[in-house]
Every structure is written in C-alpha cells, then in structure tokens.
PDB file of C-alpha atoms in Angstrom:
ATOM      1  CA  MET A  26     -44.115 -58.642  46.038  1.00  0.00           C
ATOM      2  CA  LYS A  27     -42.866 -56.731  49.390  1.00  0.00           C
ATOM      3  CA  ASN A  28     -41.284 -59.695  50.800  1.00  0.00           C
ATOM      4  CA  LYS A  29     -39.543 -60.782  47.107  1.00  0.00           C
ATOM      5  CA  LYS A  30     -38.127 -57.411  46.502  1.00  0.00           C
ATOM      6  CA  PHE A  31     -36.792 -57.487  50.058  1.00  0.00           C
ATOM      7  CA  LYS A  32     -35.247 -60.942  49.636  1.00  0.00           C
ATOM      8  CA  ILE A  33     -33.503 -59.422  45.976  1.00  0.00           C
ATOM      9  CA  GLU A  34     -32.109 -56.463  47.994  1.00  0.00           C
ATOM     10  CA  LYS A  35     -30.673 -58.459  50.320  1.00  0.00           C
ATOM     11  CA  LEU A  36     -29.065 -60.900  47.524  1.00  0.00           C
ATOM     12  CA  ALA A  37     -27.619 -57.925  45.813  1.00  0.00           C
ATOM     13  CA  VAL A  38     -26.206 -55.965  48.861  1.00  0.00           C
ATOM     14  CA  LEU A  39     -24.176 -60.175  49.680  1.00  0.00           C
ATOM     15  CA  LEU A  40     -23.153 -59.721  46.441  1.00  0.00           C
ATOM     16  CA  ALA A  41     -21.716 -56.360  46.706  1.00  0.00           C
ATOM     17  CA  LEU A  42     -20.075 -57.361  49.730  1.00  0.00           C
ATOM     18  CA  VAL A  43     -18.294 -60.155  48.125  1.00  0.00           C
ATOM     19  CA  LEU A  44     -17.342 -58.537  45.494  1.00  0.00           C
ATOM     20  CA  GLY A  45     -15.833 -55.699  47.768  1.00  0.00           C
ATOM     21  CA  THR A  46     -13.750 -58.561  49.983  1.00  0.00           C
ATOM     22  CA  PHE A  47     -12.163 -59.759  47.209  1.00  0.00           C
ATOM     23  CA  GLY A  48     -12.817 -57.846  43.947  1.00  0.00           C
ATOM     24  CA  CYS A  49     -10.833 -55.108  45.286  1.00  0.00           C
ATOM     25  CA  SER A  50      -7.622 -56.325  45.617  1.00  0.00           C
ATOM     26  CA  LYS A  51      -5.529 -57.126  42.410  1.00  0.00           C
ATOM     27  CA  ASP A  52      -4.246 -60.091  41.742  1.00  0.00           C
ATOM     28  CA  ASN A  53      -4.822 -61.112  45.010  1.00  0.00           C
ATOM     29  CA  GLU A  54      -1.637 -60.085  46.380  1.00  0.00           C
ATOM     30  CA  ASN A  55      -2.771 -58.495  49.367  1.00  0.00           C
ATOM     31  CA  ILE A  56      -4.463 -61.269  50.733  1.00  0.00           C
ATOM     32  CA  VAL A  57      -2.802 -63.099  53.910  1.00  0.00           C
ATOM     33  CA  ASP A  58      -1.623 -66.125  52.939  1.00  0.00           C
ATOM     34  CA  THR A  59      -3.062 -68.352  56.364  1.00  0.00           C
ATOM     35  CA  SER A  60      -1.789 -71.694  55.538  1.00  0.00           C
ATOM     36  CA  VAL A  61       1.777 -70.644  56.038  1.00  0.00           C
ATOM     37  CA  GLY A  62       3.556 -72.236  58.854  1.00  0.00           C
ATOM     38  CA  THR A  63       6.301 -71.298  61.223  1.00  0.00           C
ATOM     39  CA  ILE A  64       6.512 -67.544  61.483  1.00  0.00           C
ATOM     40  CA  ILE A  65       9.661 -66.652  62.818  1.00  0.00           C
ATOM     41  CA  LYS A  66      10.062 -63.221  64.083  1.00  0.00           C
ATOM     42  CA  VAL A  67      12.776 -60.287  63.102  1.00  0.00           C
ATOM     43  CA  LYS A  68      15.504 -60.713  66.012  1.00  0.00           C
ATOM     44  CA  SER A  69      16.336 -56.876  66.813  1.00  0.00           C
ATOM     45  CA  ASP A  70      19.601 -57.666  68.866  1.00  0.00           C
ATOM     46  CA  ASN A  71      20.816 -59.241  65.638  1.00  0.00           C
ATOM     47  CA  PHE A  72      21.685 -56.292  63.984  1.00  0.00           C
ATOM     48  CA  LEU A  73      25.168 -54.544  65.397  1.00  0.00           C
ATOM     49  CA  SER A  74      24.676 -51.339  67.441  1.00  0.00           C
ATOM     50  CA  ALA A  75      27.609 -50.097  65.745  1.00  0.00           C
ATOM     51  CA  GLY A  76      25.821 -49.787  62.581  1.00  0.00           C
ATOM     52  CA  LEU A  77      22.637 -47.887  64.053  1.00  0.00           C
ATOM     53  CA  SER A  78      22.560 -43.963  64.525  1.00  0.00           C
ATOM     54  CA  GLU A  79      20.213 -45.026  67.241  1.00  0.00           C
ATOM     55  CA  PRO A  80      18.778 -47.830  69.544  1.00  0.00           C
ATOM     56  CA  ILE A  81      16.047 -49.849  67.238  1.00  0.00           C
ATOM     57  CA  THR A  82      12.509 -49.210  68.678  1.00  0.00           C
ATOM     58  CA  ILE A  83       9.044 -50.122  67.636  1.00  0.00           C
ATOM     59  CA  VAL A  84       6.298 -48.149  66.054  1.00  0.00           C
ATOM     60  CA  SER A  85       3.057 -48.869  65.007  1.00  0.00           C
ATOM     61  CA  LYS A  86       3.442 -48.573  60.811  1.00  0.00           C
ATOM     62  CA  THR A  87       0.322 -49.612  57.834  1.00  0.00           C
ATOM     63  CA  LEU A  88       1.322 -52.445  55.540  1.00  0.00           C
ATOM     64  CA  SER A  89       1.047 -52.781  51.852  1.00  0.00           C
ATOM     65  CA  ASN A  90      -2.107 -54.709  52.525  1.00  0.00           C
ATOM     66  CA  GLY A  91      -3.780 -52.742  54.491  1.00  0.00           C
ATOM     67  CA  THR A  92      -3.211 -54.335  58.026  1.00  0.00           C
ATOM     68  CA  THR A  93      -1.373 -52.091  61.049  1.00  0.00           C
ATOM     69  CA  VAL A  94       0.996 -54.582  62.371  1.00  0.00           C
ATOM     70  CA  ASP A  95       4.211 -53.403  65.147  1.00  0.00           C
ATOM     71  CA  CYS A  96       7.594 -52.520  63.584  1.00  0.00           C
ATOM     72  CA  TYR A  97      10.915 -51.877  64.068  1.00  0.00           C
ATOM     73  CA  LYS A  98      12.083 -48.772  63.042  1.00  0.00           C
ATOM     74  CA  ILE A  99      16.020 -49.349  62.283  1.00  0.00           C
ATOM     75  CA  VAL A 100      18.116 -45.831  61.434  1.00  0.00           C
ATOM     76  CA  SER A 101      21.307 -46.982  60.159  1.00  0.00           C
ATOM     77  CA  LYS A 102      24.359 -45.107  59.758  1.00  0.00           C
ATOM     78  CA  GLY A 103      25.060 -46.518  56.303  1.00  0.00           C
ATOM     79  CA  THR A 104      28.194 -47.661  56.661  1.00  0.00           C
ATOM     80  CA  PRO A 105      29.771 -51.309  57.607  1.00  0.00           C
ATOM     81  CA  THR A 106      31.877 -51.903  60.585  1.00  0.00           C
ATOM     82  CA  ASP A 107      32.381 -55.203  60.292  1.00  0.00           C
ATOM     83  CA  HIS A 108      33.996 -54.595  57.225  1.00  0.00           C
ATOM     84  CA  PRO A 109      36.531 -52.235  55.320  1.00  0.00           C
ATOM     85  CA  MET A 110      34.844 -50.145  52.421  1.00  0.00           C
ATOM     86  CA  GLY A 111      37.035 -50.549  49.178  1.00  0.00           C
ATOM     87  CA  PRO A 112      39.594 -49.869  47.299  1.00  0.00           C
ATOM     88  CA  TRP A 113      37.063 -49.767  44.014  1.00  0.00           C
ATOM     89  CA  CYS A 114      39.055 -48.194  41.392  1.00  0.00           C
ATOM     90  CA  PRO A 115      42.837 -49.546  40.898  1.00  0.00           C
ATOM     91  CA  THR A 116      45.587 -46.561  40.627  1.00  0.00           C
ATOM     92  CA  ASN A 117      47.409 -47.631  37.546  1.00  0.00           C
ATOM     93  CA  ILE A 118      46.804 -50.713  35.089  1.00  0.00           C
ATOM     94  CA  SER A 119      50.351 -52.150  37.026  1.00  0.00           C
ATOM     95  CA  ASP A 120      48.110 -52.861  40.143  1.00  0.00           C
ATOM     96  CA  ASP A 121      46.930 -55.885  41.440  1.00  0.00           C
ATOM     97  CA  SER A 122      43.483 -56.976  42.425  1.00  0.00           C
ATOM     98  CA  SER A 123      44.408 -55.763  45.587  1.00  0.00           C
ATOM     99  CA  ALA A 124      44.130 -52.066  44.745  1.00  0.00           C
ATOM    100  CA  GLY A 125      40.887 -52.415  43.357  1.00  0.00           C
ATOM    101  CA  GLY A 126      37.237 -54.164  43.730  1.00  0.00           C
ATOM    102  CA  ILE A 127      35.172 -56.298  41.332  1.00  0.00           C
ATOM    103  CA  TRP A 128      32.522 -55.675  38.556  1.00  0.00           C
ATOM    104  CA  LEU A 129      29.489 -58.212  38.423  1.00  0.00           C
ATOM    105  CA  LYS A 130      28.850 -59.112  34.512  1.00  0.00           C
ATOM    106  CA  ASP A 131      26.389 -62.457  33.365  1.00  0.00           C
ATOM    107  CA  GLY A 132      26.130 -64.129  36.534  1.00  0.00           C
ATOM    108  CA  LYS A 133      30.472 -64.075  37.142  1.00  0.00           C
ATOM    109  CA  VAL A 134      32.494 -61.528  39.578  1.00  0.00           C
ATOM    110  CA  TYR A 135      35.823 -60.075  37.827  1.00  0.00           C
ATOM    111  CA  ASP A 136      38.597 -58.148  40.028  1.00  0.00           C
ATOM    112  CA  VAL A 137      39.257 -54.772  38.827  1.00  0.00           C
ATOM    113  CA  ASP A 138      42.840 -54.636  38.479  1.00  0.00           C
ATOM    114  CA  GLY A 139      44.644 -53.415  36.018  1.00  0.00           C
ATOM    115  CA  ALA A 140      45.082 -55.568  33.546  1.00  0.00           C
ATOM    116  CA  PHE A 141      41.027 -54.656  33.692  1.00  0.00           C
ATOM    117  CA  ILE A 142      41.053 -51.506  32.988  1.00  0.00           C
ATOM    118  CA  LYS A 143      43.782 -51.847  30.653  1.00  0.00           C
ATOM    119  CA  ASN A 144      41.258 -54.657  28.626  1.00  0.00           C
ATOM    120  CA  LEU A 145      38.489 -52.941  28.885  1.00  0.00           C
ATOM    121  CA  ALA A 146      37.451 -52.619  24.987  1.00  0.00           C
ATOM    122  CA  THR A 147      38.220 -56.045  24.938  1.00  0.00           C
ATOM    123  CA  PHE A 148      36.156 -57.033  27.731  1.00  0.00           C
ATOM    124  CA  PHE A 149      32.994 -54.766  26.055  1.00  0.00           C
ATOM    125  CA  SER A 150      33.910 -55.335  22.751  1.00  0.00           C
ATOM    126  CA  ASP A 151      33.926 -51.944  22.021  1.00  0.00           C
ATOM    127  CA  SER A 152      37.279 -49.557  21.135  1.00  0.00           C
ATOM    128  CA  THR A 153      35.828 -46.375  23.203  1.00  0.00           C
ATOM    129  CA  TRP A 154      37.411 -47.595  26.094  1.00  0.00           C
ATOM    130  CA  MET A 155      40.203 -45.546  27.113  1.00  0.00           C
ATOM    131  CA  MET A 156      39.922 -45.669  30.757  1.00  0.00           C
ATOM    132  CA  TYR A 157      44.369 -44.651  31.519  1.00  0.00           C
ATOM    133  CA  ASP A 158      46.640 -42.671  30.117  1.00  0.00           C
ATOM    134  CA  SER A 159      49.079 -44.564  27.553  1.00  0.00           C
ATOM    135  CA  SER A 160      52.171 -42.530  28.223  1.00  0.00           C
ATOM    136  CA  THR A 161      52.197 -43.333  32.472  1.00  0.00           C
ATOM    137  CA  GLY A 162      49.570 -46.537  32.959  1.00  0.00           C
ATOM    138  CA  THR A 163      47.393 -44.063  35.431  1.00  0.00           C
ATOM    139  CA  VAL A 164      43.635 -44.716  35.775  1.00  0.00           C
ATOM    140  CA  ILE A 165      41.614 -42.013  34.430  1.00  0.00           C
ATOM    141  CA  LYS A 166      39.533 -41.513  37.718  1.00  0.00           C
ATOM    142  CA  THR A 167      36.660 -39.084  39.918  1.00  0.00           C
ATOM    143  CA  LYS A 168      38.930 -37.453  43.155  1.00  0.00           C
ATOM    144  CA  THR A 169      36.766 -34.965  44.340  1.00  0.00           C
ATOM    145  CA  GLN A 170      32.868 -35.096  45.478  1.00  0.00           C
ATOM    146  CA  ALA A 171      31.702 -33.032  42.918  1.00  0.00           C
ATOM    147  CA  ASP A 172      33.746 -35.414  40.363  1.00  0.00           C
ATOM    148  CA  CYS A 173      31.613 -38.440  42.115  1.00  0.00           C
ATOM    149  CA  GLN A 174      28.398 -35.906  41.864  1.00  0.00           C
ATOM    150  CA  ALA A 175      28.954 -35.031  38.233  1.00  0.00           C
ATOM    151  CA  ALA A 176      29.917 -38.604  37.137  1.00  0.00           C
ATOM    152  CA  ALA A 177      27.425 -41.106  38.891  1.00  0.00           C
ATOM    153  CA  ASN A 178      24.058 -38.227  37.396  1.00  0.00           C
ATOM    154  CA  PRO A 179      22.529 -40.134  35.200  1.00  0.00           C
ATOM    155  CA  ASN A 180      23.351 -37.260  32.739  1.00  0.00           C
ATOM    156  CA  VAL A 181      26.740 -37.794  33.018  1.00  0.00           C
ATOM    157  CA  GLY A 182      28.783 -35.223  31.007  1.00  0.00           C
ATOM    158  CA  VAL A 183      30.917 -36.072  27.726  1.00  0.00           C
ATOM    159  CA  GLU A 184      34.161 -34.786  30.298  1.00  0.00           C
ATOM    160  CA  TYR A 185      33.251 -37.706  32.566  1.00  0.00           C
ATOM    161  CA  LYS A 186      33.529 -40.230  29.505  1.00  0.00           C
ATOM    162  CA  ASN A 187      35.934 -42.872  30.164  1.00  0.00           C
ATOM    163  CA  PHE A 188      35.825 -42.465  33.546  1.00  0.00           C
ATOM    164  CA  CYS A 189      36.275 -44.607  36.646  1.00  0.00           C
ATOM    165  CA  VAL A 190      34.432 -43.623  39.432  1.00  0.00           C
ATOM    166  CA  GLU A 191      35.066 -43.945  43.043  1.00  0.00           C
ATOM    167  CA  CYS A 192      33.107 -41.863  45.196  1.00  0.00           C
ATOM    168  CA  LEU A 193      34.498 -42.336  48.954  1.00  0.00           C
ATOM    169  CA  PRO A 194      32.864 -42.363  52.411  1.00  0.00           C
ATOM    170  CA  SER A 195      33.976 -39.289  53.632  1.00  0.00           C
ATOM    171  CA  TYR A 196      31.512 -38.040  51.526  1.00  0.00           C
ATOM    172  CA  VAL A 197      28.036 -39.857  53.191  1.00  0.00           C
ATOM    173  CA  ALA A 198      29.880 -39.539  56.370  1.00  0.00           C
ATOM    174  CA  SER A 199      26.534 -37.700  58.226  1.00  0.00           C
ATOM    175  CA  LEU A 200      24.247 -39.872  56.056  1.00  0.00           C
ATOM    176  CA  THR A 201      21.917 -42.178  57.689  1.00  0.00           C
ATOM    177  CA  GLN A 202      19.229 -44.507  56.500  1.00  0.00           C
ATOM    178  CA  THR A 203      15.344 -45.142  58.295  1.00  0.00           C
ATOM    179  CA  TYR A 204      14.126 -48.609  57.505  1.00  0.00           C
ATOM    180  CA  TYR A 205      10.999 -50.144  58.524  1.00  0.00           C
ATOM    181  CA  ILE A 206      10.163 -53.732  59.071  1.00  0.00           C
ATOM    182  CA  PRO A 207       7.020 -55.873  60.772  1.00  0.00           C
ATOM    183  CA  VAL A 208       8.278 -57.486  63.576  1.00  0.00           C
ATOM    184  CA  SER A 209       6.063 -60.431  62.379  1.00  0.00           C
ATOM    185  CA  PRO A 210       6.268 -61.078  58.909  1.00  0.00           C
ATOM    186  CA  VAL A 211       2.716 -60.945  57.183  1.00  0.00           C
ATOM    187  CA  LYS A 212       3.264 -63.763  54.574  1.00  0.00           C
ATOM    188  CA  LEU A 213       0.888 -63.056  51.048  1.00  0.00           C
ATOM    189  CA  THR A 214      -1.165 -65.970  48.944  1.00  0.00           C
ATOM    190  CA  ASN A 215       0.585 -63.925  45.748  1.00  0.00           C
ATOM    191  CA  SER A 216       3.856 -62.421  45.251  1.00  0.00           C
ATOM    192  CA  VAL A 217       5.068 -58.529  44.898  1.00  0.00           C
ATOM    193  CA  GLN A 218       6.819 -57.103  42.285  1.00  0.00           C
ATOM    194  CA  PHE A 219       9.662 -54.780  42.968  1.00  0.00           C
ATOM    195  CA  GLY A 220       9.314 -50.699  41.934  1.00  0.00           C
ATOM    196  CA  GLY A 221      11.698 -48.055  41.266  1.00  0.00           C
ATOM    197  CA  GLY A 222      10.582 -46.091  38.688  1.00  0.00           C
ATOM    198  CA  PRO A 223       8.510 -43.133  39.434  1.00  0.00           C
ATOM    199  CA  GLN A 224       5.034 -45.314  38.522  1.00  0.00           C
ATOM    200  CA  SER A 225       6.163 -48.332  40.568  1.00  0.00           C
ATOM    201  CA  THR A 226       4.346 -49.066  44.100  1.00  0.00           C
ATOM    202  CA  GLY A 227       6.384 -51.842  45.522  1.00  0.00           C
ATOM    203  CA  PRO A 228       9.820 -50.841  47.525  1.00  0.00           C
ATOM    204  CA  SER A 229      12.979 -50.949  45.923  1.00  0.00           C
ATOM    205  CA  VAL A 230      14.879 -51.617  48.421  1.00  0.00           C
ATOM    206  CA  ARG A 231      15.364 -55.829  48.658  1.00  0.00           C
ATOM    207  CA  GLY A 232      16.296 -56.149  52.697  1.00  0.00           C
ATOM    208  CA  ILE A 233      19.219 -54.838  54.977  1.00  0.00           C
ATOM    209  CA  ALA A 234      22.605 -56.577  56.345  1.00  0.00           C
ATOM    210  CA  PHE A 235      22.864 -56.724  59.664  1.00  0.00           C
ATOM    211  CA  ASN A 236      25.444 -54.205  60.085  1.00  0.00           C
ATOM    212  CA  GLY A 237      22.764 -51.973  58.789  1.00  0.00           C
ATOM    213  CA  VAL A 238      23.755 -51.968  54.779  1.00  0.00           C
ATOM    214  CA  ARG A 239      20.955 -52.065  52.597  1.00  0.00           C
ATOM    215  CA  PHE A 240      20.511 -55.154  49.863  1.00  0.00           C
ATOM    216  CA  ASP A 241      19.762 -52.570  46.843  1.00  0.00           C
ATOM    217  CA  ALA A 242      18.077 -53.013  43.737  1.00  0.00           C
ATOM    218  CA  PRO A 243      20.303 -54.396  41.064  1.00  0.00           C
ATOM    219  CA  ALA A 244      22.459 -51.428  40.104  1.00  0.00           C
ATOM    220  CA  PRO A 245      22.083 -49.846  36.510  1.00  0.00           C
ATOM    221  CA  VAL A 246      24.783 -51.319  34.484  1.00  0.00           C
ATOM    222  CA  ASP A 247      23.396 -50.510  30.998  1.00  0.00           C
ATOM    223  CA  ARG A 248      23.117 -46.484  32.297  1.00  0.00           C
ATOM    224  CA  ILE A 249      26.761 -46.381  33.604  1.00  0.00           C
ATOM    225  CA  LEU A 250      28.317 -48.314  30.810  1.00  0.00           C
ATOM    226  CA  GLY A 251      26.179 -46.058  27.942  1.00  0.00           C
ATOM    227  CA  ALA A 252      28.150 -43.621  29.605  1.00  0.00           C
ATOM    228  CA  TYR A 253      31.511 -45.244  29.420  1.00  0.00           C
ATOM    229  CA  THR A 254      31.885 -45.051  32.910  1.00  0.00           C
ATOM    230  CA  LEU A 255      32.495 -48.182  35.664  1.00  0.00           C
ATOM    231  CA  ALA A 256      31.403 -47.605  39.027  1.00  0.00           C
ATOM    232  CA  PRO A 257      33.066 -50.800  41.021  1.00  0.00           C
ATOM    233  CA  PHE A 258      31.879 -52.524  43.568  1.00  0.00           C
ATOM    234  CA  ASP A 259      34.021 -53.424  46.265  1.00  0.00           C
ATOM    235  CA  ASP A 260      35.042 -57.436  47.589  1.00  0.00           C
ATOM    236  CA  ALA A 261      31.885 -57.080  49.588  1.00  0.00           C
ATOM    237  CA  GLY A 262      29.667 -55.740  47.162  1.00  0.00           C
ATOM    238  CA  GLY A 263      29.183 -52.025  47.609  1.00  0.00           C
ATOM    239  CA  HIS A 264      29.560 -49.115  46.555  1.00  0.00           C
ATOM    240  CA  ILE A 265      29.122 -45.026  47.711  1.00  0.00           C
ATOM    241  CA  ASN A 266      26.682 -42.926  45.476  1.00  0.00           C
ATOM    242  CA  LEU A 267      25.940 -39.927  47.781  1.00  0.00           C
ATOM    243  CA  GLY A 268      21.689 -40.571  47.812  1.00  0.00           C
ATOM    244  CA  ALA A 269      22.073 -43.778  49.126  1.00  0.00           C
ATOM    245  CA  GLY A 270      25.224 -43.442  50.883  1.00  0.00           C
ATOM    246  CA  TYR A 271      27.186 -47.436  50.943  1.00  0.00           C
ATOM    247  CA  HIS A 272      24.950 -50.405  49.853  1.00  0.00           C
ATOM    248  CA  TYR A 273      25.206 -54.183  48.760  1.00  0.00           C
ATOM    249  CA  HIS A 274      24.720 -55.011  44.750  1.00  0.00           C
ATOM    250  CA  ALA A 275      25.989 -58.504  46.037  1.00  0.00           C
ATOM    251  CA  ALA A 276      26.390 -60.790  48.626  1.00  0.00           C
ATOM    252  CA  ASN A 277      30.057 -61.701  48.869  1.00  0.00           C
ATOM    253  CA  GLY A 278      30.097 -63.146  52.777  1.00  0.00           C
ATOM    254  CA  LYS A 279      31.810 -60.078  53.786  1.00  0.00           C
ATOM    255  CA  SER A 280      29.338 -58.710  56.116  1.00  0.00           C
ATOM    256  CA  LYS A 281      28.110 -60.607  59.694  1.00  0.00           C
ATOM    257  CA  GLU A 282      26.253 -64.069  58.875  1.00  0.00           C
ATOM    258  CA  ILE A 283      25.041 -66.344  61.791  1.00  0.00           C
ATOM    259  CA  ALA A 284      25.813 -70.283  60.683  1.00  0.00           C
ATOM    260  CA  GLN A 285      23.069 -72.964  61.165  1.00  0.00           C
ATOM    261  CA  THR A 286      23.544 -75.621  63.100  1.00  0.00           C
ATOM    262  CA  ASP A 287      21.997 -77.785  60.718  1.00  0.00           C
ATOM    263  CA  GLY A 288      24.089 -77.333  57.887  1.00  0.00           C
ATOM    264  CA  HIS A 289      21.906 -74.592  56.206  1.00  0.00           C
ATOM    265  CA  ALA A 290      23.566 -71.729  54.207  1.00  0.00           C
ATOM    266  CA  PRO A 291      23.873 -68.509  56.867  1.00  0.00           C
ATOM    267  CA  MET A 292      21.261 -66.525  57.508  1.00  0.00           C
ATOM    268  CA  ILE A 293      22.784 -62.680  56.803  1.00  0.00           C
ATOM    269  CA  GLY A 294      20.192 -60.526  57.292  1.00  0.00           C
ATOM    270  CA  TYR A 295      16.425 -59.531  56.283  1.00  0.00           C
ATOM    271  CA  ALA A 296      14.375 -59.249  53.477  1.00  0.00           C
ATOM    272  CA  ILE A 297      12.347 -55.473  53.896  1.00  0.00           C
ATOM    273  CA  ASP A 298       9.496 -57.424  53.966  1.00  0.00           C
ATOM    274  CA  GLY A 299      10.838 -58.470  58.497  1.00  0.00           C
ATOM    275  CA  HIS A 300      11.174 -62.562  55.716  1.00  0.00           C
ATOM    276  CA  GLY A 301      14.607 -63.593  56.622  1.00  0.00           C
ATOM    277  CA  LEU A 302      17.543 -63.394  53.911  1.00  0.00           C
ATOM    278  CA  PHE A 303      20.017 -65.949  53.838  1.00  0.00           C
ATOM    279  CA  ALA A 304      22.957 -66.864  51.537  1.00  0.00           C
ATOM    280  CA  ARG A 305      22.998 -68.674  48.266  1.00  0.00           C
ATOM    281  CA  LEU A 306      24.838 -72.172  49.055  1.00  0.00           C
ATOM    282  CA  ASP A 307      24.508 -74.505  52.646  1.00  0.00           C
ATOM    283  CA  THR A 308      27.879 -75.833  53.822  1.00  0.00           C
ATOM    284  CA  LYS A 309      28.416 -78.723  51.838  1.00  0.00           C
ATOM    285  CA  GLY A 310      28.159 -75.748  48.960  1.00  0.00           C
ATOM    286  CA  ALA A 311      24.826 -76.826  47.357  1.00  0.00           C
ATOM    287  CA  GLU A 312      21.501 -74.301  46.127  1.00  0.00           C
ATOM    288  CA  SER A 313      18.108 -75.215  47.106  1.00  0.00           C
ATOM    289  CA  THR A 314      16.364 -76.799  45.005  1.00  0.00           C
ATOM    290  CA  ASP A 315      13.000 -76.175  45.789  1.00  0.00           C
ATOM    291  CA  LEU A 316      12.811 -72.129  45.466  1.00  0.00           C
ATOM    292  CA  ASP A 317       9.662 -70.493  44.182  1.00  0.00           C
ATOM    293  CA  GLU A 318       9.644 -66.865  41.577  1.00  0.00           C
ATOM    294  CA  CYS A 319      11.143 -64.973  44.602  1.00  0.00           C
ATOM    295  CA  ARG A 320      13.994 -67.121  45.760  1.00  0.00           C
ATOM    296  CA  GLY A 321      12.110 -68.205  48.605  1.00  0.00           C
ATOM    297  CA  HIS A 322      10.150 -71.190  50.178  1.00  0.00           C
ATOM    298  CA  THR A 323      10.164 -72.531  53.934  1.00  0.00           C
ATOM    299  CA  ASP A 324      11.328 -74.590  56.628  1.00  0.00           C
ATOM    300  CA  ALA A 325      10.366 -76.436  60.090  1.00  0.00           C
ATOM    301  CA  VAL A 326      13.429 -73.762  61.416  1.00  0.00           C
ATOM    302  CA  ARG A 327      13.297 -71.097  59.400  1.00  0.00           C
ATOM    303  CA  GLY A 328       9.754 -70.847  58.255  1.00  0.00           C
ATOM    304  CA  TYR A 329       9.967 -68.842  55.086  1.00  0.00           C
ATOM    305  CA  HIS A 330      12.888 -67.236  53.732  1.00  0.00           C
ATOM    306  CA  TYR A 331      14.950 -66.034  51.143  1.00  0.00           C
ATOM    307  CA  HIS A 332      18.082 -67.204  49.816  1.00  0.00           C
ATOM    308  CA  VAL A 333      19.905 -64.555  47.724  1.00  0.00           C
ATOM    309  CA  ASP A 334      21.337 -64.848  44.051  1.00  0.00           C
ATOM    310  CA  THR A 335      24.752 -65.503  42.956  1.00  0.00           C
ATOM    311  CA  ALA A 336      26.594 -62.340  43.761  1.00  0.00           C
ATOM    312  CA  GLY A 337      27.886 -62.261  39.817  1.00  0.00           C
ATOM    313  CA  ALA A 338      23.848 -61.773  38.689  1.00  0.00           C
ATOM    314  CA  ASN A 339      23.674 -57.824  39.967  1.00  0.00           C
ATOM    315  CA  ASN A 340      20.365 -59.319  42.023  1.00  0.00           C
ATOM    316  CA  PHE A 341      19.504 -60.499  45.568  1.00  0.00           C
ATOM    317  CA  ILE A 342      16.068 -61.552  45.654  1.00  0.00           C
ATOM    318  CA  ASN A 343      13.129 -61.626  42.862  1.00  0.00           C
ATOM    319  CA  CYS A 344       9.873 -60.716  44.765  1.00  0.00           C
ATOM    320  CA  LEU A 345       8.430 -60.530  47.752  1.00  0.00           C
ATOM    321  CA  LYS A 346       6.639 -62.574  49.355  1.00  0.00           C
ATOM    322  CA  GLY A 347       5.568 -60.587  52.737  1.00  0.00           C
ATOM    323  CA  ALA A 348       3.391 -57.619  52.509  1.00  0.00           C
ATOM    324  CA  TYR A 349       6.031 -54.366  53.706  1.00  0.00           C
ATOM    325  CA  VAL A 350       5.532 -51.010  54.917  1.00  0.00           C
ATOM    326  CA  ASN A 351       4.413 -48.403  52.439  1.00  0.00           C
TER     327      ASN A 351
END
C-alpha cells in the first residue's frame, strides 16, 4: 500500500509540473519558437547618432516571456535629422500641396492643400466642416502651444471645432523618448497583440526608425474627426503631440533606408521586439505574398522580419511575433 501511495503521489507531482509548464501561459504566447532559422541581431550602428540624446548602451532587461536578456537602451531626441518636419496645415485655400501635409483615409494618401481644406464638407460628407474664413480664404489653425494642447485633447472644447491642428517642433525640443529592444530577438510561437488602452498588456509603439523616431500606433482618426479637427501628417507620415513628440503613422520613404543587394525591400528600422522592419515593396514594386498575420515572414538573409503596411492604412504591422521589454 505504501509503495502504491508513493507512485500515486509521484504521478500527481509530475502532472502538476506539466500543467505548470504548459498551462500558465495564455495561448502559448510566451513559448519560444525553437524552429526559427537565422537569428539576426540588432545593429546599433544602424541608428543615426545625431537623433540620439546619448550613446546606445546595453542593459539587462526582462522580456514579456519572462526571460532576461541583453537589450539596447536607445534614448532618442524624437526628432528626425535626416528629413525636415512639416508643413502640416496650409495657410490659405489657395495654397498648393507644398504648403501642407497629407491625410490618410481608406488606404489612400491625400495631399492636405488649400483645395482639400476647402472641400472638407464634401470629402467627409458632412456640411459641418468649414475650416477657413470664407471672405479671406485663411485656414483656421492652431497658433500656439496652448492651442496645440487644447485642440489635441480627447475632450477638445467647441472653441476648437473646425481647427487644423499644427503642433510645432519647438514645443517638444527638450523631450526625449527611451526604448529598449533585445539585442537578439526572441521569436515566439504565437503572436502578441498590441495594446494601448488602460487594461491592455501589449506594447503600443510598433518600432523605431533609424533616425530615432518611433513608428506609432494608428492615429485615433475617429476621435480627431469627431471633434471636427484635422491633425495632418507631414510628407514623411509624421506629426507632433506634446506627449509623444514627433512620431510616424505612415512610412513614406523619407527616413533612412538600408538597401538590400538582392532586390528585397529596404530596411527602415526595427520593431520593438528587435526584428527588422522593412518597407512594403521590393525594388520591382511587388509586395511579398507570404506574410503572416503580423505582416512578417522569414528568409535566409534577414531571418524573421516585418514589412510595413501601405502608407494610407494608418498602420505599420498588425502584431508582434517576438518577446518585448515590458
């Protein structure tokens, strides 16, 4: 009886260990994918030093799957040094596209020129839109940092209805952003969904361009338009808010790119999990047909990596396939 009892207890312990190992991770999203092929390490010298407020260093950090690894600490100025910022809002409805930025809608990119501002009511099928002085043609837009803060607030007041929101680089000149990405990316078996809300667990930032500017979550277009404001992006796909500084919502080929010798799409930065971020199209103008649900795939040269979405989609990648720093 004693021997039989010992065997039962031993079996129970083994069962508990199995359940503890495989049952504690929701959807197996923390299990490392050991079948992945070539692992491409992050190259810190790909980043433009002029866009950083201090040299990149290596620190030990715990990833979302519980492992502790070496990570690059990247402290960015958050403003690009490889292309100009702005303009965003034209001054008059007679202005051409050089005086304004762009808007993203239904997968398409539109120039925010004077004619665009003039025709907002038609564009959005809503007669409430009237963002210019009908007698002078002057576009109504924010002019001060206080205006920027008030008009970009989710609870924007009626006094800023029909304003073009233009927050300037001088408002965030002293702002820095700190990011941590694993030196060697750790690919997981299951994808990780992005967060952003108060109850979410995933990261919000999608990645970092080589100039130190972040590829951000989709712009809250519905909330912006719901207040009858417009916050255009510049031709590089970026704009400014006082919390995030300058950040991208589209990849338009204005920031540093690293060309690939085999005709593959150029590299434009790193995802927040350390996997490479590449442009959407290769040198022949074709998009990869084997992308997974996160917009990633694997090849022998680049290992697992992502391709960003079309600029008009207000999106970069759909999810992560790697562990990230919490």
